Coordinates of C-alpha atoms and ligand atoms in Angstrom, one line a residue:
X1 CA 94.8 -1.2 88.8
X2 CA 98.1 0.6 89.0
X3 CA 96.5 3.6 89.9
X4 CA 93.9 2.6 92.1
X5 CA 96.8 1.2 94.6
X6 CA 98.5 3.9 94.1
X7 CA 96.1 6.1 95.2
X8 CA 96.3 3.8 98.0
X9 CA 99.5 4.3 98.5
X10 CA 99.1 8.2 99.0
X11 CA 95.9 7.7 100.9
X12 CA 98.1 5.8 103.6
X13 CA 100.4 8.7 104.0
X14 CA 97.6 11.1 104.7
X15 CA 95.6 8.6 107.2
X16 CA 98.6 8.1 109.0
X17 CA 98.7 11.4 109.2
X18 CA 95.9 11.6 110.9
X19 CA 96.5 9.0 113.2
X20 CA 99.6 11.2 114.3
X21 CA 97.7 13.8 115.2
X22 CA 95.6 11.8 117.8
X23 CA 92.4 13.4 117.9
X24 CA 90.9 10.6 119.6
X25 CA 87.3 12.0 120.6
X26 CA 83.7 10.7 119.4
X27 CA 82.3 12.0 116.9
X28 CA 78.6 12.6 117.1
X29 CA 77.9 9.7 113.8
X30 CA 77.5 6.3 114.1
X31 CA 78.3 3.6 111.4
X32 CA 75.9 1.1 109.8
X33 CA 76.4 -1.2 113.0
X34 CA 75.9 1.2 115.2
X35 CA 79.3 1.8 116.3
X36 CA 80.2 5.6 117.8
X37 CA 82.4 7.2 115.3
X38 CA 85.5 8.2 116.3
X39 CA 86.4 11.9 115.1
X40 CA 89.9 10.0 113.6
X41 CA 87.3 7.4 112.3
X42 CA 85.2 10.4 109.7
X43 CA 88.5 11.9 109.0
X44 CA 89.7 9.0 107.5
X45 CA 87.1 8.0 105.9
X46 CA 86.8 11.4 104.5
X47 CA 89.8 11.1 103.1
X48 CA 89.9 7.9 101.2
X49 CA 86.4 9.0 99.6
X50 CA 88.3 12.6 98.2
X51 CA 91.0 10.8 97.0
X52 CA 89.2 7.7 95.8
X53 CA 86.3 9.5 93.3
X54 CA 89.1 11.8 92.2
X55 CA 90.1 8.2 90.0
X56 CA 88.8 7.2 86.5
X57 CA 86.9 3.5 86.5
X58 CA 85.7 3.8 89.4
X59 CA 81.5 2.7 89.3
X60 CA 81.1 3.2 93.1
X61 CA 82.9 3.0 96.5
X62 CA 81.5 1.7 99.7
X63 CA 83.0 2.5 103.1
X64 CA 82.4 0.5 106.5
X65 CA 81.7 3.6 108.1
X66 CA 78.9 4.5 105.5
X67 CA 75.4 3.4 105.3
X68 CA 74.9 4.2 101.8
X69 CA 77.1 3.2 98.1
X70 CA 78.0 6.6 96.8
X71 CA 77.9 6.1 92.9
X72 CA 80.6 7.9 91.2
X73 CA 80.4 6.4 87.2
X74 CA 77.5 3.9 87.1
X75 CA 79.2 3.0 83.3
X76 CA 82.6 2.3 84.9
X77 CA 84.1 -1.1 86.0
X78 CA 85.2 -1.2 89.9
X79 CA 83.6 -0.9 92.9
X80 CA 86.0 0.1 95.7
X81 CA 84.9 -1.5 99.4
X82 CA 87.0 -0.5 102.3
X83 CA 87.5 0.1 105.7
X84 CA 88.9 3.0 106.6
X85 CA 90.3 2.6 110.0
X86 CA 89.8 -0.9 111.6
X87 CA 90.8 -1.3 115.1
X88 CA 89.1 1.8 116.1
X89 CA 89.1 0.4 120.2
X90 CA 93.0 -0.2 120.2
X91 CA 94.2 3.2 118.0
X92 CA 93.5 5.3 121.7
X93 CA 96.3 2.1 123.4
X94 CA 98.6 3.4 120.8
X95 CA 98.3 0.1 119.3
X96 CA 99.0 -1.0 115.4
X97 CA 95.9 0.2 113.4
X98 CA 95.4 -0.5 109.6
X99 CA 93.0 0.0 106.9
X100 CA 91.6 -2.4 104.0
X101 CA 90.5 -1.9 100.8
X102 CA 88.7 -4.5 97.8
X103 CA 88.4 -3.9 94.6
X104 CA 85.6 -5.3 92.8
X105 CA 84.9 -6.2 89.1
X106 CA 80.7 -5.8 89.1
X107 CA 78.8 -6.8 92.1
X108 CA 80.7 -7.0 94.9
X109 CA 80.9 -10.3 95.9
X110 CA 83.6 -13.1 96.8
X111 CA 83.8 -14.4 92.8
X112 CA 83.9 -10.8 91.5
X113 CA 87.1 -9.2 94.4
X114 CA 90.2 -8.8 91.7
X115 CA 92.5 -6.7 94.0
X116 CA 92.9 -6.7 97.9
X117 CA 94.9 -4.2 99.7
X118 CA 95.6 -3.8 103.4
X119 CA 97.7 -0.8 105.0
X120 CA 99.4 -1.2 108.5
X121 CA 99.9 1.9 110.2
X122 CA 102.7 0.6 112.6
X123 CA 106.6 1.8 113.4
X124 CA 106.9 2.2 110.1
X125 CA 103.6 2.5 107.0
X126 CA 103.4 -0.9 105.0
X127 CA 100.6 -1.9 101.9
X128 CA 100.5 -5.2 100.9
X129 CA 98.4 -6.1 98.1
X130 CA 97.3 -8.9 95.8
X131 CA 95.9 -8.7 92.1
X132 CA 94.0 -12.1 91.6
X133 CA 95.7 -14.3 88.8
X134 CA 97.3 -17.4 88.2
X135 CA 100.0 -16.8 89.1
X136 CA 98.3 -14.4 92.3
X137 CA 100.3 -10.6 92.2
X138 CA 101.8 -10.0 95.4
X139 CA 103.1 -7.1 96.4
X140 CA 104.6 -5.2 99.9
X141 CA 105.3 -1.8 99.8
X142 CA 107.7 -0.7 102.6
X143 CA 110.6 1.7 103.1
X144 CA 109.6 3.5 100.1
X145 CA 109.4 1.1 97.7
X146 CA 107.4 -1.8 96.4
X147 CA 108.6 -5.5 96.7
X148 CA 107.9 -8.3 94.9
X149 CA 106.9 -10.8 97.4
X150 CA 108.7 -14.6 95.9
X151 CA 108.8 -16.5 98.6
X152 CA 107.8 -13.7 101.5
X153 CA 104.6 -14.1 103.6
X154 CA 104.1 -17.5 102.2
X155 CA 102.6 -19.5 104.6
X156 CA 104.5 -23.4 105.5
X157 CA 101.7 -26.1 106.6
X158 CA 101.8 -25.2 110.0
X159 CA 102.1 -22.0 112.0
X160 CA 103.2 -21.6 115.8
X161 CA 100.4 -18.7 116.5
X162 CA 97.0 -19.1 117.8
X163 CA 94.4 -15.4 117.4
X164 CA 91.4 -16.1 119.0
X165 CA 88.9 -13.5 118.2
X166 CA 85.4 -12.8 119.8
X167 CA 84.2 -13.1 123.9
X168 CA 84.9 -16.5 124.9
X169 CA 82.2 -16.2 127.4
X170 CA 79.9 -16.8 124.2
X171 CA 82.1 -18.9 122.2
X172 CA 80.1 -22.3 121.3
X173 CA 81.7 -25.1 123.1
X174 CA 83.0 -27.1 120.3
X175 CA 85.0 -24.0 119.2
X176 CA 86.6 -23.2 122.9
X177 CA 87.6 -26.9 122.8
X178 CA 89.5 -26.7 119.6
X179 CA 91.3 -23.4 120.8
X180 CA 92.0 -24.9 123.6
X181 CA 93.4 -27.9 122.0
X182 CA 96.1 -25.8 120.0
X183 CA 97.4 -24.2 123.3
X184 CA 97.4 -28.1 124.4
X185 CA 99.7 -28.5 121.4
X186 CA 102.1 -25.8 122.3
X187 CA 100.2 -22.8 120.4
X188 CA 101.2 -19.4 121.4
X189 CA 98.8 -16.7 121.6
X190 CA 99.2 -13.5 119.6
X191 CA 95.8 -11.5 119.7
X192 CA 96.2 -7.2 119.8
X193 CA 92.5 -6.8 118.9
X194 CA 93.0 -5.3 115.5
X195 CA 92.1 -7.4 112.4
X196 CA 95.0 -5.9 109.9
X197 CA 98.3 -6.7 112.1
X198 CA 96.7 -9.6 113.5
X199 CA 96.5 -11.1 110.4
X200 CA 99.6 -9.4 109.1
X201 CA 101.1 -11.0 112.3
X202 CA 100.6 -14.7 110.7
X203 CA 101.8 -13.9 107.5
X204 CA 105.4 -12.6 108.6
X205 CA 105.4 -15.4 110.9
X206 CA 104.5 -18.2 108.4
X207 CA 101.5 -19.6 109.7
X208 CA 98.7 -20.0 112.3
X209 CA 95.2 -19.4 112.8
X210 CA 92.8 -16.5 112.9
X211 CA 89.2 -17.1 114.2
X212 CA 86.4 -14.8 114.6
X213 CA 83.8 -17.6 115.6
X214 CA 79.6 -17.7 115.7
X215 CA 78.9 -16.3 118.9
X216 CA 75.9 -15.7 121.1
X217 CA 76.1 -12.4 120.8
X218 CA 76.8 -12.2 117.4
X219 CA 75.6 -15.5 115.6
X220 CA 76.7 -14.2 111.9
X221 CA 80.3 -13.2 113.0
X222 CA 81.7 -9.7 113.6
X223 CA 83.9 -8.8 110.8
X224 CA 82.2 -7.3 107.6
X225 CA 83.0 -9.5 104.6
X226 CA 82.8 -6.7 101.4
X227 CA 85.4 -5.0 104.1
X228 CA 87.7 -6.9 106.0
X229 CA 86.7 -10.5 105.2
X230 CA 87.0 -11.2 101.3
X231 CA 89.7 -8.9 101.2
X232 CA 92.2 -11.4 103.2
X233 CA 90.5 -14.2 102.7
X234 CA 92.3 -13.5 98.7
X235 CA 95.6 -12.7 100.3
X236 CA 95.6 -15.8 102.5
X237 CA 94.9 -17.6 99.8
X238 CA 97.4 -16.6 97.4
X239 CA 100.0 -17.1 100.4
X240 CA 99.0 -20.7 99.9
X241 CA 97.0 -20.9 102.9
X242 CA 92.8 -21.2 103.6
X243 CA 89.9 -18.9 104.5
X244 CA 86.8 -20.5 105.3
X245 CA 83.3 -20.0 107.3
X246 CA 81.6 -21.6 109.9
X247 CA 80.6 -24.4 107.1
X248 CA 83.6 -25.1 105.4
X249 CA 82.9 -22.9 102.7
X250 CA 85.7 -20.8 101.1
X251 CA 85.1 -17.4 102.3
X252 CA 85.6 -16.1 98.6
X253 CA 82.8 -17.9 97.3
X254 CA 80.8 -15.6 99.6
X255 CA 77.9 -13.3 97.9
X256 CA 77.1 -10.7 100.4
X257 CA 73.2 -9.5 100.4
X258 CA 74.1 -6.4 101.9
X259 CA 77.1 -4.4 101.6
X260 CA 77.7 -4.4 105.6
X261 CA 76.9 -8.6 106.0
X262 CA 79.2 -10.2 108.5
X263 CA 80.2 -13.6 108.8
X264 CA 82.4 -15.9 111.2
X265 CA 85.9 -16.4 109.6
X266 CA 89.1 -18.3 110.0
X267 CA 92.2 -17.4 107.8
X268 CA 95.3 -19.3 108.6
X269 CA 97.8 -22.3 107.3
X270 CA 96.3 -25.6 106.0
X271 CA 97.1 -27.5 109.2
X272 CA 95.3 -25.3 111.5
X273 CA 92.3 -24.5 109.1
X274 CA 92.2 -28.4 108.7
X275 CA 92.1 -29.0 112.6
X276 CA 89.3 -26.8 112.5
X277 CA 87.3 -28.1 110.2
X278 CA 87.5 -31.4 112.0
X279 CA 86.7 -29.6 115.1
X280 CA 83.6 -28.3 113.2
X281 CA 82.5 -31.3 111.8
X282 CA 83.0 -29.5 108.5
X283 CA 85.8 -32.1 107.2
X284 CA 85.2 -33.1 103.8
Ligands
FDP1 P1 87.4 -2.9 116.0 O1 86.1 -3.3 116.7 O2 88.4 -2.2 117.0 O3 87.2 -2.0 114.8 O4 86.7 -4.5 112.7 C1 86.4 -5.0 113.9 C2 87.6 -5.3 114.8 O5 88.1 -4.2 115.5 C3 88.8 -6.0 114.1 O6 89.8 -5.2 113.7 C4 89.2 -7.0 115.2 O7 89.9 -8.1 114.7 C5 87.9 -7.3 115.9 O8 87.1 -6.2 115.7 C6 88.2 -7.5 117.4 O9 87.0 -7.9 118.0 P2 86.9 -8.6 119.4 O10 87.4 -7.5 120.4 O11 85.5 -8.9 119.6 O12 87.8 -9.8 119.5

């Protein structure tokens, strides 16, 4: 595992790289959801592949920018999912962008993610990662170095921050009611558009709630769960907090039957996740 963050760890320097350079023109490729590619988008992508199959172990990796598993060594162990580049509409505001990565024991799948990784490419590169384990491995490397997390990025019971994700205009009602009953409680809002330092956001401040909501427009959610979803959903947890769907279920007990599935999502600290559930009608 060592070696696959690692690589990680170089494969930040070189995307950030890249996100230096700025080249922020369409490609002419689409992803598997029909997204435009951004040039910056390929290039990363590019990038993480090279440095990914160069690694022993690896059985396959599957990007969110790729319709198809490459299969590297169909006799080795992990599968790596990632996302090269998320927050592809904010990187041209000279907003935070970041990447995330899952490693997989098998068949990708809530039950078989061991390792998550995220990257933020901010003032300053930061990896955080977890290796699944009781106790949870977590790790922050910043400033050169990595950290040991302790006590850091643990969540308390109750955050101050409110990330409302998704058009609002197609929210369902009973989920714009319960948003708008945190702001009622004094919730602030803290929302850039990018999944990684949104997220990251609530873990440096202790607690809050991020919601990506069924929605008109998109009924099974927006954020890929082999990608983005499953991949926090483990670091929230381990920070002591929750990740659940639209039913209550933990997002890590989530089997994907497609590589790019969605699903609605909601990471945050147990008060907030339990407001929610009541809001739902999801309470146990
Ligand atoms: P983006 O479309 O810029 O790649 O991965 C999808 C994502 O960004 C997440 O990073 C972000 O949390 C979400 O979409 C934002 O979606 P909304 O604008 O619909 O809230």
């Amino acid at each position: 595992m060592k070696t696959i963050l690692d690589s990680i760890k170089t494969i930040a320097v070189s995307v950030d790289a890249l996100i230096q350079e700025g080249d922020l023109g369409y490609s002419t490729q689409h992803n598997a959801t029909g997204d435009t590619q951004l040039k910056m988008d390929v290039a990363a992508d590019h990038v993480i592949e090279e440095a990914l199959s160069a690694l022993a172990h690896v059985r396959a990796i599957i990007s969110e920018e790729k319709e198809d598993v490459l299969i590297l060594d169909p006799q080795a162990p992990y599968t790596i999912c990632y996302d090269p580049l998320d927050g592809s509409s904010i990187v041209d505001a000279n907003f935070t962008v970041g990447a995330i990565f899952g490693i997989y024991e098998g068949e990708p799948s809530g039950a078989s993610l061991i390792t998550a990784a995220y990257v933020l490419f901010g003032r300053h590169i930061e990896m955080v990662s977890v290796e699944r384990g009781n106790p949870p491995v977590r790790k922050r490397f910043v400033h050169g170095r990595w950290h040991p997390m302790d006590q850091a990025f643990m969540l308390n019971d109750k955050g101050k921050h409110n990330a409302p994700g998704g058009t609002q205009q197609y929210w369902p009602a009973y989920h714009k009611a319960f948003i708008d009953s945190l702001f009622a409680e004094g919730y602030r809002l803290r929302y850039s558009g990018g999944m990684v330092p949104d997220l990251h956001h609530l873990l440096v401040k202790g607690g809050g709630i991020f919601s990506y909501p069924a929605t008109t427009d998109v009924p099974n959610g927006k954020l890929r769960q082999l990608f983005e979803v499953l991949p926090f959903a483990l670091i929230f947890e381990a920070a002591g907090g929750q990740a659940i769907d639209h039913h209550g279920q933990r997002l890590l007990e989530l089997a994907p039957k497609h590589h790019h599935d969605t699903t609605p999502c909601f990471f945050g600290s147990n008060y907030e996740i339990n407001a929610l559930k009541k809001a739902y009608g999801i309470a146990e």
